[in-house]
mmCIF file of C-alpha atoms and ligand atoms in Angstrom:
data_model
loop_
_atom_site.group_PDB
_atom_site.id
_atom_site.type_symbol
_atom_site.label_atom_id
_atom_site.label_comp_id
_atom_site.label_asym_id
_atom_site.label_seq_id
_atom_site.Cartn_x
_atom_site.Cartn_y
_atom_site.Cartn_z
ATOM 1 C CA UNK A 1152 38.043 104.771 -8.683
ATOM 2 C CA UNK A 1153 34.705 103.584 -7.139
ATOM 3 C CA UNK A 1154 30.926 104.462 -6.663
ATOM 4 C CA UNK A 1155 29.741 105.723 -3.480
ATOM 5 C CA UNK A 1156 26.596 103.240 -2.684
ATOM 6 C CA UNK A 1157 24.379 105.186 -1.329
ATOM 7 C CA UNK A 1158 21.480 104.499 1.285
ATOM 8 C CA UNK A 1159 19.219 101.825 1.311
ATOM 9 C CA UNK A 1160 21.703 100.018 -1.310
ATOM 10 C CA UNK A 1161 21.756 96.756 0.383
ATOM 11 C CA UNK A 1162 24.902 96.751 -0.126
ATOM 12 C CA UNK A 1163 26.090 98.745 2.571
ATOM 13 C CA UNK A 1164 25.031 95.466 4.783
ATOM 14 C CA UNK A 1165 28.438 93.721 3.920
ATOM 15 C CA UNK A 1166 30.757 93.418 6.192
ATOM 16 C CA UNK A 1167 34.875 93.698 5.733
ATOM 17 C CA UNK A 1168 36.708 90.400 4.995
ATOM 18 C CA UNK A 1169 39.714 90.027 6.904
ATOM 19 C CA UNK A 1170 43.009 91.077 5.028
ATOM 20 C CA UNK A 1171 44.970 88.143 5.401
ATOM 21 C CA UNK A 1172 48.164 89.752 3.374
ATOM 22 C CA UNK A 1173 48.668 93.172 2.171
ATOM 23 C CA UNK A 1174 49.885 92.946 -1.575
ATOM 24 C CA UNK A 1175 49.265 94.856 -4.456
ATOM 25 C CA UNK A 1176 46.022 93.752 -4.729
ATOM 26 C CA UNK A 1177 45.449 95.587 -1.379
ATOM 27 C CA UNK A 1178 47.155 98.667 -1.895
ATOM 28 C CA UNK A 1179 45.798 98.540 -5.468
ATOM 29 C CA UNK A 1180 42.378 99.316 -3.584
ATOM 30 C CA UNK A 1181 43.828 101.093 -1.045
ATOM 31 C CA UNK A 1182 44.829 103.978 -4.049
ATOM 32 C CA UNK A 1183 41.755 103.592 -5.699
ATOM 33 C CA UNK A 1184 39.560 104.390 -2.786
ATOM 34 C CA UNK A 1185 41.946 107.281 -1.730
ATOM 35 C CA UNK A 1186 41.263 108.433 -5.388
ATOM 36 C CA UNK A 1187 37.580 108.343 -4.838
ATOM 37 C CA UNK A 1188 38.037 110.221 -1.560
ATOM 38 C CA UNK A 1189 39.996 113.419 -2.876
ATOM 39 C CA UNK A 1190 37.403 112.899 -5.835
ATOM 40 C CA UNK A 1191 34.395 113.204 -3.471
ATOM 41 C CA UNK A 1192 33.452 116.616 -2.208
ATOM 42 C CA UNK A 1193 33.092 117.064 1.806
ATOM 43 C CA UNK A 1194 34.712 113.522 2.408
ATOM 44 C CA UNK A 1195 36.347 112.633 5.249
ATOM 45 C CA UNK A 1196 36.978 109.416 5.179
ATOM 46 C CA UNK A 1197 35.803 105.901 3.566
ATOM 47 C CA UNK A 1198 34.938 102.445 4.192
ATOM 48 C CA UNK A 1199 35.253 99.445 1.499
ATOM 49 C CA UNK A 1200 32.074 98.643 2.492
ATOM 50 C CA UNK A 1201 30.272 101.400 0.816
ATOM 51 C CA UNK A 1202 31.848 101.513 -2.573
ATOM 52 C CA UNK A 1203 31.372 99.669 -5.132
ATOM 53 C CA UNK A 1204 33.359 97.088 -4.900
ATOM 54 C CA UNK A 1205 32.815 93.403 -5.299
ATOM 55 C CA UNK A 1206 33.905 91.177 -1.534
ATOM 56 C CA UNK A 1207 34.790 94.112 -0.237
ATOM 57 C CA UNK A 1208 38.131 94.183 2.477
ATOM 58 C CA UNK A 1209 38.306 95.261 5.735
ATOM 59 C CA UNK A 1210 39.773 99.105 4.917
ATOM 60 C CA UNK A 1211 39.408 102.368 5.521
ATOM 61 C CA UNK A 1212 41.074 105.315 4.643
ATOM 62 C CA UNK A 1213 40.417 108.238 6.486
ATOM 63 C CA UNK A 1214 41.967 112.187 5.398
ATOM 64 C CA UNK A 1215 39.996 115.366 7.038
ATOM 65 C CA UNK A 1216 43.377 117.296 6.431
ATOM 66 C CA UNK A 1217 42.442 120.790 4.667
ATOM 67 C CA UNK A 1218 44.769 120.193 2.301
ATOM 68 C CA UNK A 1219 43.988 116.789 1.627
ATOM 69 C CA UNK A 1220 48.008 115.439 2.540
ATOM 70 C CA UNK A 1221 47.189 113.688 5.435
ATOM 71 C CA UNK A 1222 46.068 110.377 4.220
ATOM 72 C CA UNK A 1223 45.584 107.237 6.615
ATOM 73 C CA UNK A 1224 44.726 103.758 5.987
ATOM 74 C CA UNK A 1225 43.890 101.447 8.165
ATOM 75 C CA UNK A 1226 43.429 97.760 7.263
ATOM 76 C CA UNK A 1227 42.264 95.278 9.946
ATOM 77 C CA UNK A 1228 41.494 97.997 12.945
ATOM 78 C CA UNK A 1229 40.061 97.438 15.741
ATOM 79 C CA UNK A 1230 38.799 99.642 18.907
ATOM 80 C CA UNK A 1231 41.274 97.845 21.770
ATOM 81 C CA UNK A 1232 40.032 100.612 24.351
ATOM 82 C CA UNK A 1233 37.837 103.566 24.552
ATOM 83 C CA UNK A 1234 36.322 105.983 27.170
ATOM 84 C CA UNK A 1235 34.343 108.806 27.525
ATOM 85 C CA UNK A 1236 31.292 109.732 25.538
ATOM 86 C CA UNK A 1237 30.027 112.668 23.382
ATOM 87 C CA UNK A 1238 27.109 113.241 21.205
ATOM 88 C CA UNK A 1239 28.226 115.760 17.891
ATOM 89 C CA UNK A 1240 26.209 115.914 14.752
ATOM 90 C CA UNK A 1241 27.715 113.397 11.698
ATOM 91 C CA UNK A 1242 26.937 112.840 8.511
ATOM 92 C CA UNK A 1243 27.984 110.037 5.581
ATOM 93 C CA UNK A 1244 29.302 110.022 2.233
ATOM 94 C CA UNK A 1245 26.133 107.566 1.613
ATOM 95 C CA UNK A 1246 23.102 108.887 3.459
ATOM 96 C CA UNK A 1247 23.678 112.417 1.956
ATOM 97 C CA UNK A 1248 22.348 115.960 3.456
ATOM 98 C CA UNK A 1249 21.592 113.733 6.483
ATOM 99 C CA UNK A 1250 23.181 115.301 9.497
ATOM 100 C CA UNK A 1251 22.325 113.684 13.250
ATOM 101 C CA UNK A 1252 24.010 113.313 16.132
ATOM 102 C CA UNK A 1253 25.056 109.961 17.646
ATOM 103 C CA UNK A 1254 26.712 109.189 20.702
ATOM 104 C CA UNK A 1255 30.162 108.240 20.141
ATOM 105 C CA UNK A 1256 33.267 107.010 22.486
ATOM 106 C CA UNK A 1257 35.337 110.264 23.082
ATOM 107 C CA UNK A 1258 38.427 108.500 23.433
ATOM 108 C CA UNK A 1259 39.678 105.562 21.337
ATOM 109 C CA UNK A 1260 42.702 103.451 21.198
ATOM 110 C CA UNK A 1261 43.257 101.469 17.729
ATOM 111 C CA UNK A 1262 44.985 98.921 16.676
ATOM 112 C CA UNK A 1263 45.464 98.487 12.923
ATOM 113 C CA UNK A 1264 47.860 97.588 10.009
ATOM 114 C CA UNK A 1265 48.741 100.127 7.146
ATOM 115 C CA UNK A 1266 48.834 99.285 3.222
ATOM 116 C CA UNK A 1267 53.081 98.779 3.830
ATOM 117 C CA UNK A 1268 51.845 96.309 6.101
ATOM 118 C CA UNK A 1269 53.157 98.133 9.218
ATOM 119 C CA UNK A 1270 51.580 97.904 12.637
ATOM 120 C CA UNK A 1271 49.338 101.064 13.750
ATOM 121 C CA UNK A 1272 48.721 101.519 17.610
ATOM 122 C CA UNK A 1273 47.464 105.119 17.711
ATOM 123 C CA UNK A 1274 44.973 107.089 20.431
ATOM 124 C CA UNK A 1275 42.600 109.595 18.771
ATOM 125 C CA UNK A 1276 40.334 111.632 20.184
ATOM 126 C CA UNK A 1277 37.442 114.462 18.505
ATOM 127 C CA UNK A 1278 37.063 114.119 15.199
ATOM 128 C CA UNK A 1279 39.837 111.587 14.513
ATOM 129 C CA UNK A 1280 37.843 109.505 17.190
ATOM 130 C CA UNK A 1281 34.326 110.002 15.738
ATOM 131 C CA UNK A 1282 35.998 108.754 12.015
ATOM 132 C CA UNK A 1283 37.549 106.023 12.841
ATOM 133 C CA UNK A 1284 34.011 104.577 14.880
ATOM 134 C CA UNK A 1285 31.975 105.846 12.315
ATOM 135 C CA UNK A 1286 34.409 103.979 9.768
ATOM 136 C CA UNK A 1287 34.553 100.858 11.540
ATOM 137 C CA UNK A 1288 30.359 100.294 11.808
ATOM 138 C CA UNK A 1289 30.455 100.830 8.282
ATOM 139 C CA UNK A 1290 33.150 97.755 7.961
ATOM 140 C CA UNK A 1291 30.787 95.923 10.450
ATOM 141 C CA UNK A 1292 27.594 96.467 8.244
ATOM 142 C CA UNK A 1293 26.260 99.344 10.309
ATOM 143 C CA UNK A 1294 25.346 102.946 8.964
ATOM 144 C CA UNK A 1295 25.090 105.879 12.196
ATOM 145 C CA UNK A 1296 21.450 106.236 11.328
ATOM 146 C CA UNK A 1297 20.807 102.855 12.599
ATOM 147 C CA UNK A 1298 21.543 103.888 16.055
ATOM 148 C CA UNK A 1299 18.849 106.569 15.876
ATOM 149 C CA UNK A 1300 15.192 105.871 17.556
ATOM 150 C CA UNK A 1301 13.534 104.591 15.130
ATOM 151 C CA UNK A 1302 10.959 107.917 14.744
ATOM 152 C CA UNK A 1303 13.974 109.702 13.924
ATOM 153 C CA UNK A 1304 15.198 107.550 11.442
ATOM 154 C CA UNK A 1305 11.858 107.782 9.564
ATOM 155 C CA UNK A 1306 12.240 111.375 9.618
ATOM 156 C CA UNK A 1307 15.092 111.871 8.440
ATOM 157 C CA UNK A 1308 14.969 109.656 5.669
ATOM 158 C CA UNK A 1309 11.514 111.419 4.663
ATOM 159 C CA UNK A 1310 14.107 113.876 4.921
ATOM 160 C CA UNK A 1311 16.701 112.567 2.656
ATOM 161 C CA UNK A 1312 14.195 110.939 0.028
ATOM 162 C CA UNK A 1313 13.199 114.854 -0.414
ATOM 163 C CA UNK A 1314 17.082 115.262 -0.656
ATOM 164 C CA UNK A 1315 17.882 112.655 -3.182
ATOM 165 C CA UNK A 1316 14.789 113.454 -5.538
ATOM 166 C CA UNK A 1317 16.068 117.026 -6.237
ATOM 167 C CA UNK A 1318 19.299 116.055 -7.704
HETATM 168 ZN ZN1 ZN B 462 29.601 106.842 5.994
#
C-alpha cells in the first residue's frame, strides 16, 4: 500500500514519468495502487503522483463500481479528443472534505496502455470522463482546486484546514 499524499504536500506537483516498458516492476506498482485504492473509503480513482512513492510513473487506477470489481488501469494515458462541457461537483482523495464544481469536457476519447501492455482506445462520458480528466491532471501535477478562482480556492482551503484540524 501507499500513503495518499495530502494537500499541500509539494509532491502533488510532480509530473508522472512516462512508462517505457510495462514490466513486473510496473505491474507491482499497479497492484499496490489498486490495494491502496480499495482500502480507501469513497475512492473512485488514484494517480501515482498523489501517492507516497519516488519518481511516480504515469499510471492511474480507476474503479468506481459498487462492488469494486471493475478495475481499469491506464498507463501513459492521453486524451486525444474531447467534446462538450459539464460543470459538476468534484472531490479529491488528496484534498479531503472539499467538493467544488469543476468545468470539464463532457466526453473524452482516451488512448493508453494497460498493465498487460495492451493498447486501449475508448470514448468515455459521464463520471468516467470526469475521472480520467481529474487523474490526468494529477499526472500533470495539477489539482482540481487549481482551476478555481483564487477567492473560491482561499475559501475552500480555509474550510479544508479546519476539517484537517478536527481529524
Ligand atoms: Zn484527486
